[in-house]
PDB file of C-alpha atoms and ligand atoms in Angstrom:
ATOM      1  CA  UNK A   1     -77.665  40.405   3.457  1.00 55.00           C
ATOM      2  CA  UNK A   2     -76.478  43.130   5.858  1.00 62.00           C
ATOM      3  CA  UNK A   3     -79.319  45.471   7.074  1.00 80.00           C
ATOM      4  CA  UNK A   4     -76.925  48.394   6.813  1.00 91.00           C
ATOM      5  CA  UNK A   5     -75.662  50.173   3.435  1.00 93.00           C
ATOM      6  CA  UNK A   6     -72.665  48.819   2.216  1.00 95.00           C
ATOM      7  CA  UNK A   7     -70.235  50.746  -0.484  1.00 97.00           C
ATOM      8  CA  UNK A   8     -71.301  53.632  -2.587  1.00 97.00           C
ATOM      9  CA  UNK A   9     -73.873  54.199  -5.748  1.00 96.00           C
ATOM     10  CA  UNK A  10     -72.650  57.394  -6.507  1.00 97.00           C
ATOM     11  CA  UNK A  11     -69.296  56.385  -7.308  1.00 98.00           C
ATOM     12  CA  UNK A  12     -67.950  56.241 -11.137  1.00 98.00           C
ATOM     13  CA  UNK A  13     -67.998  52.851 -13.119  1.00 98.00           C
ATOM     14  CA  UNK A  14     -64.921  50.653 -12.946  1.00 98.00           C
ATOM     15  CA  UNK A  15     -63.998  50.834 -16.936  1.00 97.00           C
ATOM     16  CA  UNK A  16     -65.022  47.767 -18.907  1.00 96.00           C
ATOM     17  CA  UNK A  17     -67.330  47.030 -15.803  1.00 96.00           C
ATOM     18  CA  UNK A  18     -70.785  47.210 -14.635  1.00 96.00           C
ATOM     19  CA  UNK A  19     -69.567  47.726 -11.000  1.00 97.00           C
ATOM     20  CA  UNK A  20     -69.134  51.183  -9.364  1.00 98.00           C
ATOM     21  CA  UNK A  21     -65.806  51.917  -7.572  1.00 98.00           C
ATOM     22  CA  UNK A  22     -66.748  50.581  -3.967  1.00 98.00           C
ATOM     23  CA  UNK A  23     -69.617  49.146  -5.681  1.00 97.00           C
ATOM     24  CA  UNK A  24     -71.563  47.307  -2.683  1.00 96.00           C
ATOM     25  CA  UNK A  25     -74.285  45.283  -5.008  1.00 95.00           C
ATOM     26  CA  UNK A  26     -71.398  43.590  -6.309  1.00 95.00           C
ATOM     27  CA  UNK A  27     -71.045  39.919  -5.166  1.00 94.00           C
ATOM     28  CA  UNK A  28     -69.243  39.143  -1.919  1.00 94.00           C
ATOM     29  CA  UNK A  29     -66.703  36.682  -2.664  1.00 93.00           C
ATOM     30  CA  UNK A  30     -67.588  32.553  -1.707  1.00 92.00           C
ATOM     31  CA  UNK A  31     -66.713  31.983   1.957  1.00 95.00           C
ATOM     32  CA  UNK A  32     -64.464  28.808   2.467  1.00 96.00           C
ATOM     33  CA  UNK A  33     -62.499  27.590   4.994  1.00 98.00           C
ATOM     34  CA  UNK A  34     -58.411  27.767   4.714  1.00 98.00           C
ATOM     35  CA  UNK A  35     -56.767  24.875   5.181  1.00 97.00           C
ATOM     36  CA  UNK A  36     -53.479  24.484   7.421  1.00 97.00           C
ATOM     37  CA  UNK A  37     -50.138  23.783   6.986  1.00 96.00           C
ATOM     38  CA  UNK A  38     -47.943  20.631   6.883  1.00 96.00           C
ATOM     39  CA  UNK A  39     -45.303  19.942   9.229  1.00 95.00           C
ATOM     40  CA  UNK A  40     -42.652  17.258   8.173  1.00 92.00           C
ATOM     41  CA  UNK A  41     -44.916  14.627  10.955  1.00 92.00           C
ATOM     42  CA  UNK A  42     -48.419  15.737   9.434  1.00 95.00           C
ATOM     43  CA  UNK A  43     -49.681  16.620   6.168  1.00 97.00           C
ATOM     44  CA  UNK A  44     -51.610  19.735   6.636  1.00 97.00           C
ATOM     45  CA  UNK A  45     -55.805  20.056   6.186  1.00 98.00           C
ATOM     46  CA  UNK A  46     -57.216  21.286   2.552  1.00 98.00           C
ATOM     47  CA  UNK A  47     -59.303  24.145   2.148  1.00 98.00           C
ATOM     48  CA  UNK A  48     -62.768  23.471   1.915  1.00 98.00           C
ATOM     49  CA  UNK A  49     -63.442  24.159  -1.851  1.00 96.00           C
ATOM     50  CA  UNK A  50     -60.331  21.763  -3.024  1.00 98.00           C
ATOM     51  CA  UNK A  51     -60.848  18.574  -4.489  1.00 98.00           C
ATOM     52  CA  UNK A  52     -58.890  16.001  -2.909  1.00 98.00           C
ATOM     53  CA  UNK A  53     -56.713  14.092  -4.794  1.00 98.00           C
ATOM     54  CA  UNK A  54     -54.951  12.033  -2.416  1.00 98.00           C
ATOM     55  CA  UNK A  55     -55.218  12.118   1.122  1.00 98.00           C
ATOM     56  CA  UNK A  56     -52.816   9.696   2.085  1.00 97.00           C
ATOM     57  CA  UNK A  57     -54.541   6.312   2.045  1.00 98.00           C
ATOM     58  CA  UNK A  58     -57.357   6.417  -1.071  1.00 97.00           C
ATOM     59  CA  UNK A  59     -55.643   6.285  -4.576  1.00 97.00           C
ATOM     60  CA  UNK A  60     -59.216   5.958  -6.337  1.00 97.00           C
ATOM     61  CA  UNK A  61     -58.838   9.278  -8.311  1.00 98.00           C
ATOM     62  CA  UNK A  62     -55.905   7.841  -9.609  1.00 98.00           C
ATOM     63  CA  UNK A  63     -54.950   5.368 -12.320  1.00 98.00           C
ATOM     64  CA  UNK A  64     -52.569   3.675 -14.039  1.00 97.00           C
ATOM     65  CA  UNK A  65     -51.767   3.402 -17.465  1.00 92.00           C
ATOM     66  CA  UNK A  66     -53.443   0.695 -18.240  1.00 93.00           C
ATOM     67  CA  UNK A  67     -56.641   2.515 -17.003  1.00 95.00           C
ATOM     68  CA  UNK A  68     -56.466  -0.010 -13.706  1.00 96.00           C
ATOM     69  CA  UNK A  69     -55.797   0.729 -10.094  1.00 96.00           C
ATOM     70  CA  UNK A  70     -52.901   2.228  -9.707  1.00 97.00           C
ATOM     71  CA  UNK A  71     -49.860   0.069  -8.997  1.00 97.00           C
ATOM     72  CA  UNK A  72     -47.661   2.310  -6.692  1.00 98.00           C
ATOM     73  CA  UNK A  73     -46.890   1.596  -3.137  1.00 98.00           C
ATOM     74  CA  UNK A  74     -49.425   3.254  -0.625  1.00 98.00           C
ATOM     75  CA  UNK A  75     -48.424   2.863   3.325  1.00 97.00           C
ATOM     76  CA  UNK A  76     -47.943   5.256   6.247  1.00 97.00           C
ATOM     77  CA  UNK A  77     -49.822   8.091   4.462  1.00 97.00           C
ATOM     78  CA  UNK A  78     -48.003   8.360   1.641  1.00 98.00           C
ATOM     79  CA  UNK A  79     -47.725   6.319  -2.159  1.00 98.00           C
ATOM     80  CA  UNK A  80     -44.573   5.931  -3.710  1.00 98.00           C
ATOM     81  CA  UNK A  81     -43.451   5.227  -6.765  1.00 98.00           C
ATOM     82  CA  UNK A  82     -42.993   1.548  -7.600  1.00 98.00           C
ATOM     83  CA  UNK A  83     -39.945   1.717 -10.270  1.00 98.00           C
ATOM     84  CA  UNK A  84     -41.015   0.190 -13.305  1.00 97.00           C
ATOM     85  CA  UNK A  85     -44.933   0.037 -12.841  1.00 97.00           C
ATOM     86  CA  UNK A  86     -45.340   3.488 -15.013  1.00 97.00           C
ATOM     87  CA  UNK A  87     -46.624   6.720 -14.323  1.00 98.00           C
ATOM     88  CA  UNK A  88     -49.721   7.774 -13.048  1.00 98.00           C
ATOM     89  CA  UNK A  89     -52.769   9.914 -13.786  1.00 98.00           C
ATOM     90  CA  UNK A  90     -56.205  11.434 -12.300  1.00 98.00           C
ATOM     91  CA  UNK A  91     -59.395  10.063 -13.901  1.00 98.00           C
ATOM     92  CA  UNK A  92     -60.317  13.418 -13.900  1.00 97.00           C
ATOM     93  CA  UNK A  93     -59.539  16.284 -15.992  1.00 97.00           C
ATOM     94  CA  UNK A  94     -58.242  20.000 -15.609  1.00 97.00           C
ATOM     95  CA  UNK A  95     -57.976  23.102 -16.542  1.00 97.00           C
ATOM     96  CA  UNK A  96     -56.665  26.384 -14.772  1.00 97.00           C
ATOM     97  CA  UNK A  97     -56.171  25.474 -11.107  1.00 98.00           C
ATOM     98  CA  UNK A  98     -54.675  25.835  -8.073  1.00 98.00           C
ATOM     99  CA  UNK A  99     -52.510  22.630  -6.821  1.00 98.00           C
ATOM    100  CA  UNK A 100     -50.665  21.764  -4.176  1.00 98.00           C
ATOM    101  CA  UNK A 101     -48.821  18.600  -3.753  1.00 98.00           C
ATOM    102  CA  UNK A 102     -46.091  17.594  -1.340  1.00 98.00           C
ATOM    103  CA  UNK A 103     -43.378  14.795  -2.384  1.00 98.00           C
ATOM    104  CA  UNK A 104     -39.921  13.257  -0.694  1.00 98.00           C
ATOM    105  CA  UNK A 105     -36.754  11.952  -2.503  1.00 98.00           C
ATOM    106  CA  UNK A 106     -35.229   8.788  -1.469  1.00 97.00           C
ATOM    107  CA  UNK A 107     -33.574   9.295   1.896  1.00 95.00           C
ATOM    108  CA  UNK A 108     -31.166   6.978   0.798  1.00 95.00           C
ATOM    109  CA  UNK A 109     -28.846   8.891  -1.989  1.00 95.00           C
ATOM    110  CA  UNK A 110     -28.518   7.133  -5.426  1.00 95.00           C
ATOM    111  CA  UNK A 111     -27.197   8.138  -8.325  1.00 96.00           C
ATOM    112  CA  UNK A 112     -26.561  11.320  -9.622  1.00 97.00           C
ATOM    113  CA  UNK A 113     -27.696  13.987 -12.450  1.00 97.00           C
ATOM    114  CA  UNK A 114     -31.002  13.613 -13.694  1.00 97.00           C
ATOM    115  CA  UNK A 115     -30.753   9.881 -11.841  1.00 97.00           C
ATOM    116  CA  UNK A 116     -30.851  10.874  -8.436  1.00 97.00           C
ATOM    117  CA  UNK A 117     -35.049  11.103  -7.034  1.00 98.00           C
ATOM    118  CA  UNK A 118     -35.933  11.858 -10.652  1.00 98.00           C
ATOM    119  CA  UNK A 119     -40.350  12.473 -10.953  1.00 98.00           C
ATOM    120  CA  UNK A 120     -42.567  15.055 -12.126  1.00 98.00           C
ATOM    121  CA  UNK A 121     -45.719  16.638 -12.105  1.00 98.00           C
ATOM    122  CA  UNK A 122     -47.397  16.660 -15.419  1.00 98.00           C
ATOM    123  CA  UNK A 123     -49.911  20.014 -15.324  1.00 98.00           C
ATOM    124  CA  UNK A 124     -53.434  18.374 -18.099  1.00 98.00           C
ATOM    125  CA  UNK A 125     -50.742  15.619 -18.504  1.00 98.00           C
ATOM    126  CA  UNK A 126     -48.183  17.617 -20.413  1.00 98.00           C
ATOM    127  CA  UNK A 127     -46.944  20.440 -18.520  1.00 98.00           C
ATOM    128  CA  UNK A 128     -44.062  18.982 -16.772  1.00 98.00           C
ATOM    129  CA  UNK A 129     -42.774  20.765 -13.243  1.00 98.00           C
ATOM    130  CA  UNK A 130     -39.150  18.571 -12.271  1.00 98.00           C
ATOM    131  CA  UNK A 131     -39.458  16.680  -9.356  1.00 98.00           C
ATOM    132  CA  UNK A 132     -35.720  15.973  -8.597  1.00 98.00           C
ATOM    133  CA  UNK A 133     -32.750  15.574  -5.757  1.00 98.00           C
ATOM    134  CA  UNK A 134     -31.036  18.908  -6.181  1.00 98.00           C
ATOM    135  CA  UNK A 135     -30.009  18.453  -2.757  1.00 98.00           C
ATOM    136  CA  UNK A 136     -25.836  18.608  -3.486  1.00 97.00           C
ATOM    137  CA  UNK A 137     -26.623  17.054  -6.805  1.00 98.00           C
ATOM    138  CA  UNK A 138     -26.113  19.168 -10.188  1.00 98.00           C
ATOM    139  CA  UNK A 139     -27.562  18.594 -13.175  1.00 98.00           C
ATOM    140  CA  UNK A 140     -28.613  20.931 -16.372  1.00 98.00           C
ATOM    141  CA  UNK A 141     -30.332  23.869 -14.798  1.00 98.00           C
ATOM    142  CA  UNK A 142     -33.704  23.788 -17.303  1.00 98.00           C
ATOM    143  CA  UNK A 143     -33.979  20.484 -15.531  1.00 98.00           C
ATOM    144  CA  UNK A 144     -33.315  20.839 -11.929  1.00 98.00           C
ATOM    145  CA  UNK A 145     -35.811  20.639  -8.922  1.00 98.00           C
ATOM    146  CA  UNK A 146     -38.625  22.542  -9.726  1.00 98.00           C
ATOM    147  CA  UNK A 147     -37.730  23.365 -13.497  1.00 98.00           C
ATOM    148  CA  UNK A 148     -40.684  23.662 -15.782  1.00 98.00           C
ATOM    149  CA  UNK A 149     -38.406  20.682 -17.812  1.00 98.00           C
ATOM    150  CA  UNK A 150     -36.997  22.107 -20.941  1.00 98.00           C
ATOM    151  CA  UNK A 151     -37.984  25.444 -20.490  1.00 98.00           C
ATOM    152  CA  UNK A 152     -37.248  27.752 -17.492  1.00 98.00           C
ATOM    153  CA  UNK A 153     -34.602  26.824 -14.371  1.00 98.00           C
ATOM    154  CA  UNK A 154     -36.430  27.945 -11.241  1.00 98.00           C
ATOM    155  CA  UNK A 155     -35.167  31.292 -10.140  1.00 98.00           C
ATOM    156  CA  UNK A 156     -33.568  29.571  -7.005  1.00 98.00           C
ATOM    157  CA  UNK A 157     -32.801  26.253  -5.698  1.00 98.00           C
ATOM    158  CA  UNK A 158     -34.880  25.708  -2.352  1.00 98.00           C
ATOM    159  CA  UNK A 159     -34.375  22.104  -2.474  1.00 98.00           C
ATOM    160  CA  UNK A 160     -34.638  20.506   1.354  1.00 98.00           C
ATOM    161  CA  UNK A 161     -32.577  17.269   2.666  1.00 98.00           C
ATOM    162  CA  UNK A 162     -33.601  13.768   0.432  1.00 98.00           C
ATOM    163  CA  UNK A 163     -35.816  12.287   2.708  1.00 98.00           C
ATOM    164  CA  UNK A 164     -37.321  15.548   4.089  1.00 98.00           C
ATOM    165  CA  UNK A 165     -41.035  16.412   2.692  1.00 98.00           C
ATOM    166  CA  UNK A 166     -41.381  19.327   0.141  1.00 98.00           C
ATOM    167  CA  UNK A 167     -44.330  21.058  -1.429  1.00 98.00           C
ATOM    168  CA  UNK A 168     -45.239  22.500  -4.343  1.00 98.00           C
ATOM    169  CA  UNK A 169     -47.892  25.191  -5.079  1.00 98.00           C
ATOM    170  CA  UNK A 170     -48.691  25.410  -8.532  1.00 98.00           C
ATOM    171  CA  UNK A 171     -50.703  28.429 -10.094  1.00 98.00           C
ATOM    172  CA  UNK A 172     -51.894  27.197 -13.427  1.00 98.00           C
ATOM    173  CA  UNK A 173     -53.307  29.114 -16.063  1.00 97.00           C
ATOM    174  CA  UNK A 174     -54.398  26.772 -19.250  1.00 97.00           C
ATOM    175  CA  UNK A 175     -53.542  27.277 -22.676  1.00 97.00           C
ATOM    176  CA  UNK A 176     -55.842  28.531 -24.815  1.00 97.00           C
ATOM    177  CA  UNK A 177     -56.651  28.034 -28.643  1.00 97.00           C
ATOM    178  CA  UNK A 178     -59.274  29.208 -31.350  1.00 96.00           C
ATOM    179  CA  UNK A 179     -59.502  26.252 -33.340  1.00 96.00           C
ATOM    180  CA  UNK A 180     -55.739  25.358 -34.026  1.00 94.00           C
ATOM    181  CA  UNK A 181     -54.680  28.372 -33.145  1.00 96.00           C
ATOM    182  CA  UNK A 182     -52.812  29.134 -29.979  1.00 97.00           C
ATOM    183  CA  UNK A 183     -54.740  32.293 -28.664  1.00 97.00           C
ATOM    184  CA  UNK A 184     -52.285  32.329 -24.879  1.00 97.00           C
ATOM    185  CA  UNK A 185     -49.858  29.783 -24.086  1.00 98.00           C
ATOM    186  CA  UNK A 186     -50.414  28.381 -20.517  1.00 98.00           C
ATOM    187  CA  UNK A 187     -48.741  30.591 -17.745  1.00 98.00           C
ATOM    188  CA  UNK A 188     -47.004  28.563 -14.798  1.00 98.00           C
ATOM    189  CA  UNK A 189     -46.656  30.160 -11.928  1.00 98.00           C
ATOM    190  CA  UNK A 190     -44.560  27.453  -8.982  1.00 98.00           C
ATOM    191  CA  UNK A 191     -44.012  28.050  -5.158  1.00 98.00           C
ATOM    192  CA  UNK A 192     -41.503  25.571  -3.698  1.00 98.00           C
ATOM    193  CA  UNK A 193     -41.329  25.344  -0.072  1.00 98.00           C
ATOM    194  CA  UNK A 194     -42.997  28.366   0.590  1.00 97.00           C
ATOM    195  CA  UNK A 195     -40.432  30.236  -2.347  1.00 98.00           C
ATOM    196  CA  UNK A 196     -41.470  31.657  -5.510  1.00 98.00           C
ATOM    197  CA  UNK A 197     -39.709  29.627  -8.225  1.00 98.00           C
ATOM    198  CA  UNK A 198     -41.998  30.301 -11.121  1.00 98.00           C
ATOM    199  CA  UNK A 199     -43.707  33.807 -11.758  1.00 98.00           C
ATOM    200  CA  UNK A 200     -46.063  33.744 -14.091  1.00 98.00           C
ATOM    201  CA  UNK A 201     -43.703  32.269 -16.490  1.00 98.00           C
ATOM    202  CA  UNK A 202     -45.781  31.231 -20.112  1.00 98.00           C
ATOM    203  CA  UNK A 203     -44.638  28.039 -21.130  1.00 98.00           C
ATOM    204  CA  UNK A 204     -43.146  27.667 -24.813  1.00 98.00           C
ATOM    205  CA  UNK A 205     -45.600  24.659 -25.442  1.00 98.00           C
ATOM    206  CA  UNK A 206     -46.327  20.598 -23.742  1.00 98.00           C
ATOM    207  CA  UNK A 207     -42.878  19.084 -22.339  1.00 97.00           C
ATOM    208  CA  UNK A 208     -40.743  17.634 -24.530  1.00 94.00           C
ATOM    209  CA  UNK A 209     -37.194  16.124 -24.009  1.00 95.00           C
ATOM    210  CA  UNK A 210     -34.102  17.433 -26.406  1.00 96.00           C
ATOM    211  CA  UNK A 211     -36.520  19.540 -28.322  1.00 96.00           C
ATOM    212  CA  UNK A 212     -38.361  22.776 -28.672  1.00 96.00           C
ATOM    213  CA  UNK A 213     -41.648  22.941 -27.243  1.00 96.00           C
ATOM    214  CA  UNK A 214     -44.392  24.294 -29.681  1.00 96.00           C
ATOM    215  CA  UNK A 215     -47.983  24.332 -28.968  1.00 97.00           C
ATOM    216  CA  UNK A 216     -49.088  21.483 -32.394  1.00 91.00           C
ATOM    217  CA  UNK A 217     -52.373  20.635 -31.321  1.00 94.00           C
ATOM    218  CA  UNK A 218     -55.272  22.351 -28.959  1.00 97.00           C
ATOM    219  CA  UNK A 219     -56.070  20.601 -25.640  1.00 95.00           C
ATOM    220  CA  UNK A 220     -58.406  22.120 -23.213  1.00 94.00           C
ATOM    221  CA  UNK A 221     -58.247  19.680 -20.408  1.00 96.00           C
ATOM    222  CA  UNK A 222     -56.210  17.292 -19.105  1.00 97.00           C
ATOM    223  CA  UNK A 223     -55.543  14.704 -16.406  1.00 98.00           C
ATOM    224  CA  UNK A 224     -52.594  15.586 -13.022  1.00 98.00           C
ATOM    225  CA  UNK A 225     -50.178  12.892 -13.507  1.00 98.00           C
ATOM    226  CA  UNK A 226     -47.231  11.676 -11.461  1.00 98.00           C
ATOM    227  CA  UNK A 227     -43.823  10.470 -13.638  1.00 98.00           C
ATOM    228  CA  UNK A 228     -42.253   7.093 -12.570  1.00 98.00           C
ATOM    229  CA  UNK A 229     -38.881   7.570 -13.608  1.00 98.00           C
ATOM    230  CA  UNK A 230     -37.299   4.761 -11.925  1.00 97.00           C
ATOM    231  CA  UNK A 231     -36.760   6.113  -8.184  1.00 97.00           C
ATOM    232  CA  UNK A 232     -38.356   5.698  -5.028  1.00 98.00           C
ATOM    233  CA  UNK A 233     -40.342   8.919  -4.676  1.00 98.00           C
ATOM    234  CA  UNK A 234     -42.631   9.959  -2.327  1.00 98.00           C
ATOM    235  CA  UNK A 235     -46.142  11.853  -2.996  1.00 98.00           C
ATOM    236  CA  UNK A 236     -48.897  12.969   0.338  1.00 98.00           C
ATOM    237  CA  UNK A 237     -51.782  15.852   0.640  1.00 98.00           C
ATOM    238  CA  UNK A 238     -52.154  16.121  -3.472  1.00 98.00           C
ATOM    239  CA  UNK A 239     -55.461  18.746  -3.346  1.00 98.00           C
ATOM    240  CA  UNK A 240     -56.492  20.933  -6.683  1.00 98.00           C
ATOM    241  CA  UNK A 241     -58.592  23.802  -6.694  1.00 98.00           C
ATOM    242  CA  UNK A 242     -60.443  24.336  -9.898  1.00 96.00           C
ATOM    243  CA  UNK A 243     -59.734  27.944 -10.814  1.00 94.00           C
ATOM    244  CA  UNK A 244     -62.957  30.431 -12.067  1.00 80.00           C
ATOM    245  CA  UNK A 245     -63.636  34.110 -11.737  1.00 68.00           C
ATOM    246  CA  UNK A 246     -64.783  35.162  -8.328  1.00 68.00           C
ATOM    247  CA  UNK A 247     -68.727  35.767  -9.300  1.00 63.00           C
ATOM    248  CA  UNK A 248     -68.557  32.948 -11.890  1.00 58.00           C
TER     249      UNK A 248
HETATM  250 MG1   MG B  29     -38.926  14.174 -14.204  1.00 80.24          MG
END
């Protein structure tokens, strides 16, 4: 504790609040240490609260669909999708959180439409942000690089070169339910290469494909997981932060 006054005790209350304005009994906020950032040689470092997902050569957080060790490719700091094998999930679960996750289409350009360096990120497995080639490659705009799929276009296309690394930070607020009923849908919010794509955007309900979302049945939690849609995609630096209130 600092041996000096800090803030004010004759201020007014904050409404709603115990706190004052300028309050200085309130609690500091949790010291960590930032991370840094990736250049397109080196991943960047986490931040010292995230959990690490994947740092480039240990896949143990993840599995397959079987349950099993996961089946992808892993070499030269990255994994990659092996085409075919099936998608992939954490053995852990989550909630609201911060992610960040960085991922390369094929260098070499194939196909074309929703065929060309076709993923996805699956926020508690059902929540699906497009990974995609949108690089010079067109496709329906709910489902282009970046898209929450089905439901919202990003609000620009910041795609880099195939081949080229590209991150996503993903703001994540869960849905939430009383019983069966849907109390606040969950509210995406996406950064894509440093852009905002996503602003707070609440999603209509879990992905779907040539249907309307709705929110049928609670979930609280659920696993990250990686789509294998049949291309060679890359994924490195996958870290999550699990979101609470600052004095929680
Ligand atoms: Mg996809």
């Amino acid at each position: 504790m600092a041996d000096r006054k800090i803030g004010y005790d004759d201020t007014p209350f904050l409404p709603n609040s115990t706190w004052r304005v300028h309050d200085g009994k309130r609690p500091q906020p949790r010291v960590i240490v930032p991370g840094t950032f990736s250049t397109p040689e080196t991943p960047g470092l986490p931040p010292s609260d995230a959990i690490v997902l994947f740092d480039g050569k240990d896949a143990s957080k993840w599995a397959g669909g079987d349950g099993g060790a996961i089946k992808w490719k892993i070499e030269n700091g990255y994994m990659e999708v092996t085409p075919g094998s099936g998608g992939i999930q954490t053995r852990d679960e989550f909630a609201d959180c911060q992610l960040h996750i960085e991922w390369a289409a094929p260098s070499v350009i194939k196909g074309e439409d929703q065929g060309r360096g076709n993923s996805g990120v699956f926020l508690m497995g059902r929540y699906e942000i497009q990974v995609l080639d949108c690089y010079n490659n067109l496709t329906y705009p709910d489902g282009t690089t970046g898209a929450i799929y089905g439901q919202y276009p990003p609000l620009v296309n910041a795609c880099r070169k195939p081949g080229e690394w590209q991150s996503y930070d993903i703001f994540f607020v869960a849905p939430k339910f009383d019983g069966d009923n849907l109390i606040s849908p969950a509210y995406i919010t996406v950064v894509h290469n440093g852009i905002l794509i996503h602003h707070h955007q609440p999603a209509l309900g879990p992905t779907g494909h040539r249907s309307v979302p709705s929110y049928s049945s609670p979930h609280s939690k659920g696993p990250l997981a990686l789509q294998d849609h049949g291309d060679l995609v890359r994924y490195r630096n996958i870290w999550i932060r699990v979101l609470k209130g600052y004095d929680e």
